[in-house]
Coordinates of C-alpha atoms and ligand atoms in Angstrom, one line a residue:
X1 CA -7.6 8.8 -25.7
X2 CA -4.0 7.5 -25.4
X3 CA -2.4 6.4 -22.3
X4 CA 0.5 8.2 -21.4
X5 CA 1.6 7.2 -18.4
X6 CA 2.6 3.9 -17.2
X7 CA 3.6 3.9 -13.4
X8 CA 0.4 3.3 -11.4
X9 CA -0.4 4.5 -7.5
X10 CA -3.3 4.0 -5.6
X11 CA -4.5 4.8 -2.9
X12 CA -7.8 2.8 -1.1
X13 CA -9.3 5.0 0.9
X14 CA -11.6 2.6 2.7
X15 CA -12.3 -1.1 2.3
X16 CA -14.5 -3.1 3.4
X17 CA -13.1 -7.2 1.8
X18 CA -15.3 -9.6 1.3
X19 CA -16.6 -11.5 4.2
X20 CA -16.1 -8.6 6.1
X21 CA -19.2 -7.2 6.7
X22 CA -22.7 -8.2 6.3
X23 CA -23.3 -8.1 2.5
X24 CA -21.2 -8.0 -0.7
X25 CA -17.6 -5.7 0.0
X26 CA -17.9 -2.2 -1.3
X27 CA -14.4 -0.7 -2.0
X28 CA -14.1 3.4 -2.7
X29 CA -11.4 3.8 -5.3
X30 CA -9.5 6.9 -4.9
X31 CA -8.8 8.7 -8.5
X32 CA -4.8 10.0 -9.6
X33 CA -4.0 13.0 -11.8
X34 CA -2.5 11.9 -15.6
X35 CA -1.3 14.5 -17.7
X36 CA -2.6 13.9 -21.5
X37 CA 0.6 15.4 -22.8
X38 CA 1.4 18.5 -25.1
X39 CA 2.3 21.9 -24.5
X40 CA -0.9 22.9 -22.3
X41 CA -2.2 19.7 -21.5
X42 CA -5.2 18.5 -19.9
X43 CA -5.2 15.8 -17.1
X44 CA -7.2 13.7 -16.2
X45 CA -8.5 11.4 -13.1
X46 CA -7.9 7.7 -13.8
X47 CA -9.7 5.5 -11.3
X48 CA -9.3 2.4 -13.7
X49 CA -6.5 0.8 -13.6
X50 CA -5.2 0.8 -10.0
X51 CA -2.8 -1.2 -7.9
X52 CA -6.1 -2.3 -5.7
X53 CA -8.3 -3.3 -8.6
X54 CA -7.5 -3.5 -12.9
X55 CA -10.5 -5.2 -13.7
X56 CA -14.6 -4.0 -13.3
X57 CA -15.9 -7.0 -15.2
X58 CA -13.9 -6.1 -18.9
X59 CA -13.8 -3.0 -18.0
X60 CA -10.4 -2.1 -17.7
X61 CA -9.8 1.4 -18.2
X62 CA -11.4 4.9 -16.8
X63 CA -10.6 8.1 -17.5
X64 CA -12.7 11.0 -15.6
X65 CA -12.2 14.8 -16.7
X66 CA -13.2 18.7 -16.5
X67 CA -15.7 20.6 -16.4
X68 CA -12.1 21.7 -18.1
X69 CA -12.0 25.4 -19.5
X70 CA -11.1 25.0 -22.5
X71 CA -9.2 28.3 -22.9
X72 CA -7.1 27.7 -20.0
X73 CA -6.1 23.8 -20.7
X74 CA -5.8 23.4 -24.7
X75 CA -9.0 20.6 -24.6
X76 CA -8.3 17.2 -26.0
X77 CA -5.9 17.3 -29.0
X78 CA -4.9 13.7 -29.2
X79 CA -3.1 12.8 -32.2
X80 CA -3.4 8.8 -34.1
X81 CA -2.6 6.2 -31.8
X82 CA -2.8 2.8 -32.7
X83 CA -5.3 0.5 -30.2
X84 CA -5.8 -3.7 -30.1
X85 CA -8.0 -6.2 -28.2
X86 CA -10.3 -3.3 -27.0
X87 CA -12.8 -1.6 -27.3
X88 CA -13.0 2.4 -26.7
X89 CA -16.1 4.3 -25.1
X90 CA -16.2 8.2 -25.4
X91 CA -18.9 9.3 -23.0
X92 CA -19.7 13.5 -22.8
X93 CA -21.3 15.3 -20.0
X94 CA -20.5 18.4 -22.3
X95 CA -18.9 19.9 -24.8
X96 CA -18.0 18.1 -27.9
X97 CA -14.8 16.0 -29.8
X98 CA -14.4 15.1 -33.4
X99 CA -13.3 11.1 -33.7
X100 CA -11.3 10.3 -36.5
X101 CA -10.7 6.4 -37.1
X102 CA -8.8 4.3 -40.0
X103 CA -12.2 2.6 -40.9
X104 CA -13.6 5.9 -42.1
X105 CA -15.2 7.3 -39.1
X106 CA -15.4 10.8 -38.6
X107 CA -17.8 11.3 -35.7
X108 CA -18.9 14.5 -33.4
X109 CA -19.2 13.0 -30.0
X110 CA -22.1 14.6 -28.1
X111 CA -23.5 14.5 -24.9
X112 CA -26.0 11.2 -24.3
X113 CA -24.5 9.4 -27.5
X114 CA -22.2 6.7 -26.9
X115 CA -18.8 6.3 -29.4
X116 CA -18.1 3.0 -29.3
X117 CA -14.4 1.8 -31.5
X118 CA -14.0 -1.8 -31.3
X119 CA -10.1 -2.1 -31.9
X120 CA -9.8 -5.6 -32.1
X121 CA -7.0 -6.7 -34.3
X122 CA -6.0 -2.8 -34.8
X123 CA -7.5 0.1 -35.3
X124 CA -6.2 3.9 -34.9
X125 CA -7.6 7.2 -33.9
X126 CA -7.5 10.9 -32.8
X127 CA -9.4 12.3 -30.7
X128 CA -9.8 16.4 -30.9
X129 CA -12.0 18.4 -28.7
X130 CA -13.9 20.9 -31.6
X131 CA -13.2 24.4 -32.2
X132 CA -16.9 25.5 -30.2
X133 CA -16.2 23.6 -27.3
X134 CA -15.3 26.2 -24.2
X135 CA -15.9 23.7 -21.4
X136 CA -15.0 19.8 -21.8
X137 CA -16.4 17.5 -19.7
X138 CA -16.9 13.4 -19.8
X139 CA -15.4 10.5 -19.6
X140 CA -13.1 7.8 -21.4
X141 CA -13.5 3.5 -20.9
X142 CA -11.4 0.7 -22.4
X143 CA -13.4 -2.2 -22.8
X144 CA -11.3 -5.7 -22.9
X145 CA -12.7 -8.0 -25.4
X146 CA -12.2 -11.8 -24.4
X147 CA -9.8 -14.1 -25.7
X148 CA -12.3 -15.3 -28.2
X149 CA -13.2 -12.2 -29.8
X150 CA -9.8 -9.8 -29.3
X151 CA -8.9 -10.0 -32.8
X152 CA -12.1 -9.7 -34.5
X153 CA -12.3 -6.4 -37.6
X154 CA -12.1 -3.3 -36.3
X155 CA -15.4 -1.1 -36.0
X156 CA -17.3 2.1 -35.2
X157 CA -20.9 3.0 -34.0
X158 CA -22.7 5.9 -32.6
X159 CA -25.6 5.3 -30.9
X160 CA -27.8 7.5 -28.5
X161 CA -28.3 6.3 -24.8
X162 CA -31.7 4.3 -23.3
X163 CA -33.4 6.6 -21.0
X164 CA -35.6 5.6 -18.0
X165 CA -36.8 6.9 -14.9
X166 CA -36.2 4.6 -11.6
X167 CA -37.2 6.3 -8.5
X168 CA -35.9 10.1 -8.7
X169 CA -33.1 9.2 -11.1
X170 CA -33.3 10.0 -14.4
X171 CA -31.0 7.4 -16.1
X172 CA -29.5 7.1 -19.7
X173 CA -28.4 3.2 -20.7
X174 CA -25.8 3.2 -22.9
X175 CA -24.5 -0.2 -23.1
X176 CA -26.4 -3.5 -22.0
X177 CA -29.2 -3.6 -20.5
X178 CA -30.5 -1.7 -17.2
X179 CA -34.3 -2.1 -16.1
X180 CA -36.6 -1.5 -18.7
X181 CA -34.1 0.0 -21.0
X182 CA -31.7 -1.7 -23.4
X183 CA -28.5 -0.1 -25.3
X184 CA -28.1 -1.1 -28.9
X185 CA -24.3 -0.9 -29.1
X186 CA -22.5 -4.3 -29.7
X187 CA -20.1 -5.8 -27.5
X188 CA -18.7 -8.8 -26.8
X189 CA -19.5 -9.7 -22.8
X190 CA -22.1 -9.2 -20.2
X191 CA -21.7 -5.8 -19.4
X192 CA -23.9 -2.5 -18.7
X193 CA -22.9 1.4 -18.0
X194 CA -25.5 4.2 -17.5
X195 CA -25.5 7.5 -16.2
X196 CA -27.5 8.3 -13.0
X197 CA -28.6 11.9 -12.3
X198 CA -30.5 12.3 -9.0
X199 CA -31.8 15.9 -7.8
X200 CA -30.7 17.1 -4.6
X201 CA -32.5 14.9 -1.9
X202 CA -33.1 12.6 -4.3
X203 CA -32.7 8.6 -4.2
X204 CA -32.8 5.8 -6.9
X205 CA -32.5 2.2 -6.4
X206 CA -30.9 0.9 -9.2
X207 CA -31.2 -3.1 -10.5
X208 CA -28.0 -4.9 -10.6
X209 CA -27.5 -8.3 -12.4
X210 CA -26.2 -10.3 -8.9
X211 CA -23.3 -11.9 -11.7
X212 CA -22.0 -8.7 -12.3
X213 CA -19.6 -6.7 -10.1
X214 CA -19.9 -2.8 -10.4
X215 CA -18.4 0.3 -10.1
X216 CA -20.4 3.9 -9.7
X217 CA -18.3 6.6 -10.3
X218 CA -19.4 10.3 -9.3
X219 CA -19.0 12.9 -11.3
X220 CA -20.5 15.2 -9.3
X221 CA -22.5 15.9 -6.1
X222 CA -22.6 14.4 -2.6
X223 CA -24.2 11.2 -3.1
X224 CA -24.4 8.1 -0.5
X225 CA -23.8 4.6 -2.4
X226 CA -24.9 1.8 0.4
X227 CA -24.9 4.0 3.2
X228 CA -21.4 4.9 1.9
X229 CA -20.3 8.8 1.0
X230 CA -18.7 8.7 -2.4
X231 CA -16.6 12.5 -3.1
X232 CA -16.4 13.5 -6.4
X233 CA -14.3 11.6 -9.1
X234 CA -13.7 8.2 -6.9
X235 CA -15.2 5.4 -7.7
X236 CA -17.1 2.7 -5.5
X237 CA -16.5 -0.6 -6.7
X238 CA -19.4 -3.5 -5.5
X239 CA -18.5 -6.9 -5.9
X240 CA -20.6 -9.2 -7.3
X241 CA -24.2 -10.8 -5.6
X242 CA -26.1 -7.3 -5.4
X243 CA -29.3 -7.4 -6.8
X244 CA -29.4 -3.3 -6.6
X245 CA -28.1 -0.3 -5.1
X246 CA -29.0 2.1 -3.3
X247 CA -28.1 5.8 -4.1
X248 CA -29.5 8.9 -2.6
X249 CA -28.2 12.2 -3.1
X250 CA -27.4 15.5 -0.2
X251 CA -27.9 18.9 -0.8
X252 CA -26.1 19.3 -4.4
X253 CA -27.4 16.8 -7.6
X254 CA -25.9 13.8 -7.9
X255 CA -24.3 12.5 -11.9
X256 CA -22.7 8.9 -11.7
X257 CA -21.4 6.3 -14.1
X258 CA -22.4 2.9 -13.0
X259 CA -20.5 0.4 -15.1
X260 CA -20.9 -3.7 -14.9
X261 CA -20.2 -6.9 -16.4
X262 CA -19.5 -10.4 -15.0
X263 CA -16.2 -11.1 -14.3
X264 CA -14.2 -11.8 -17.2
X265 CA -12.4 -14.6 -16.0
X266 CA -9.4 -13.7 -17.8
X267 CA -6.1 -12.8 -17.3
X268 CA -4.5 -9.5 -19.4
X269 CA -1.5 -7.9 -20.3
X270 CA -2.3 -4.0 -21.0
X271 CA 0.4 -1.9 -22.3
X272 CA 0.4 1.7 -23.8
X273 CA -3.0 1.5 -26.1
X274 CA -2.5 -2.3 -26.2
X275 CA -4.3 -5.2 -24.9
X276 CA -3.0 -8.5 -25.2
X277 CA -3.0 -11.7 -23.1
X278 CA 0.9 -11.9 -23.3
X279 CA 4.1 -9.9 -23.1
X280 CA 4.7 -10.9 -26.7
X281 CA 1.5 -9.5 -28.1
X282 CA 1.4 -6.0 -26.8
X283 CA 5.3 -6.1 -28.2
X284 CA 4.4 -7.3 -31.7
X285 CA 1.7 -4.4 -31.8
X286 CA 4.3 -1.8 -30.2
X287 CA 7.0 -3.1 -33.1
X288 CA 4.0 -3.1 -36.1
X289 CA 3.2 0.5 -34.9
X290 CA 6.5 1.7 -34.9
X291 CA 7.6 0.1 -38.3
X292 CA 4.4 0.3 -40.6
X293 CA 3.1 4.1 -39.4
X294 CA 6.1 5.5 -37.6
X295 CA 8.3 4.5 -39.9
X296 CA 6.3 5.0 -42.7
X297 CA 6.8 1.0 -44.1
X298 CA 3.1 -0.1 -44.5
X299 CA 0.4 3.1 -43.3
X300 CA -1.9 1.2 -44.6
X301 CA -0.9 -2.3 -42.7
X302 CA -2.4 -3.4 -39.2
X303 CA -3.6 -0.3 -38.0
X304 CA -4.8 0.7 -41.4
X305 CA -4.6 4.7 -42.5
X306 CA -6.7 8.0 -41.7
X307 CA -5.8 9.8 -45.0
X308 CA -8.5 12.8 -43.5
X309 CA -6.0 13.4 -40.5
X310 CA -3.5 16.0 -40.4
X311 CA -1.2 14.0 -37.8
X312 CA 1.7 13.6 -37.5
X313 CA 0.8 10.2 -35.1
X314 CA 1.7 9.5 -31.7
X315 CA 5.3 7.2 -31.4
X316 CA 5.0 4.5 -28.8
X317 CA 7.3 4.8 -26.0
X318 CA 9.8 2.2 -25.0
X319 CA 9.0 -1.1 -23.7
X320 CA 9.8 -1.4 -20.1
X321 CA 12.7 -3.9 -19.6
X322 CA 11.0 -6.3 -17.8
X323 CA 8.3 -8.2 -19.4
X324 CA 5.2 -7.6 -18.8
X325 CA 2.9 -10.1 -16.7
X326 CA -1.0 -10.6 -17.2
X327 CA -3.4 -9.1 -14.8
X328 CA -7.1 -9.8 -13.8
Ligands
MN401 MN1 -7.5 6.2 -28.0

């Protein structure tokens, strides 16, 4: 998926800081609206990044959208766009997109199969909901890789989710570990993400690394997180020292994304599909972009080519004037 908006709101619905209250804080993260772009165009409800929190351990990105008919909103048609110093997680609760990547991938992401794309130094994509799909319905993350690690090769896998049962939840792992269950999918901090789904009067508790902080997003449902109601599409962000959490779900099924991972401890600068740790970095990758694929100079240079892909690729919009300070 591509970014493209760039002036953040948020709104914090209820907040309980640290030292507040007995226990770790919980915040609940209230989701905005972001047009994808194009003539019909999809939106979407971005709950990472906000002006009250950009980072959930690397996790520094969230995208939340549908059950989206497909008739109606033109589904995902996202042409190549260039990405850096991240890593990209397509996660489905239905329907299906084809992934098309300049180190060969073509990929059908399904439901309960991560995509993982490590970026790293460069990589691009598209991203194209299929032909079949009449309802679309998931979720995009950007992972930040650490300093150490942002400009290792780009990559692709595909690999199907962990499942385990704890307490009336039926959970699928699908990166780091959870319980029992494991994910196989490499990446390059402590992290986890899983999807919960609890029947109607149903309640999990869920292990938590105490390191990690965490966010549960609901997808759908009228679930209680910690004594806490969580609507549809926010997200409840836990700061670290939790060695579990409580979810129990009202009269509807509860589906939630828990993601984790221990602080990263670094500062960012995200731009566009760029992450960087400096104003100059995200601008070298904007002016590489622009010159090499955009401009035709090198297809083949730091983002590499997708010769399968009918294109033509996304242009970067401007830099913003001022320059852009880290975050995190
Ligand atoms: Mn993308």
């Amino acid at each position: 998926m591509s970014n493209l908006e760039r002036d953040p709101g948020e709104v914090l619905l209820e907040q309980r800081p640290a030292g507040a209250g007995p226990g770790p804080a919980i915040e609940i993260l209230e989701p905005r609206d972001v047009p994808l772009g194009g003539p019909r165009a999809m939106s979407v409800r971005r709950t990472l990044p906000q002006r009250a929190r950009s980072l959930i351990g690397a996790w520094c990105f969230l995208d939340h959208y549908g059950p989206d008919d497909v008739a109606r909103t033109g589904g995902m048609d996202v042409p190549p766009h260039p990405h850096t110093g991240l890593q990209t997680v397509s996660w489905l609760f239905r329907g299906e997109i084809e992934h098309r990547d300049s180190v060969g991938t073509v990929s059908l992401v399904r439901p309960g199969e991560l995509n993982l794309m490590t970026a790293g130094r460069g990589i691009q994509h598209s991203e194209r909901s299929t032909p079949g799909t009449e309802v679309l319905h998931g979720a995009q993350l950007w992972i930040a890789l650490p300093d150490g690690a942002r400009d290792v090769a780009p990559a692709f896998e595909a690999v199907p989710a962990a499942p385990l049962e704890l307490g009336d939840a039926r959970v699928q792992v699908f990166l780091g570990g959870l319980g029992a269950a494991r994910a196989e999918a490499r990446v390059f901090s402590e992290l986890v993400a899983a999807q919960i789904d609890l029947p109607a009067g149903g309640s999990t508790e869920l292990p938590l690394d105490p390191a990690f902080e965490h966010g549960l997003l609901v997808d759908a449902g009228d679930a209680t997180v910690e004594g806490y109601r969580v609507a549809p599409a926010h997200l409840a962000y836990l700061e670290p020292g939790r060695a579990s959490l409580r979810v129990t779900s009202g009269a509807s099924p509860t589906r939630a994304l828990l993601i984790g991972g221990r602080p990263l401890g670094e500062s960012i600068v995200m731009w566009w599909n760029f992450v960087g740790r400096a104003h100059d970095d995200v601008a070298e990758a904007r002016a590489r972009w622009q010159a090499e694929v955009i401009g035709g100079g090198d297809p083949a240079g730091r983002f590499g080519d997708i010769p399968t892909d009918p294109g033509p690729p996304l242009p970067a919009p401007e830099l913003p004037n001022l320059r852009l300070k880290p975050r995190g």
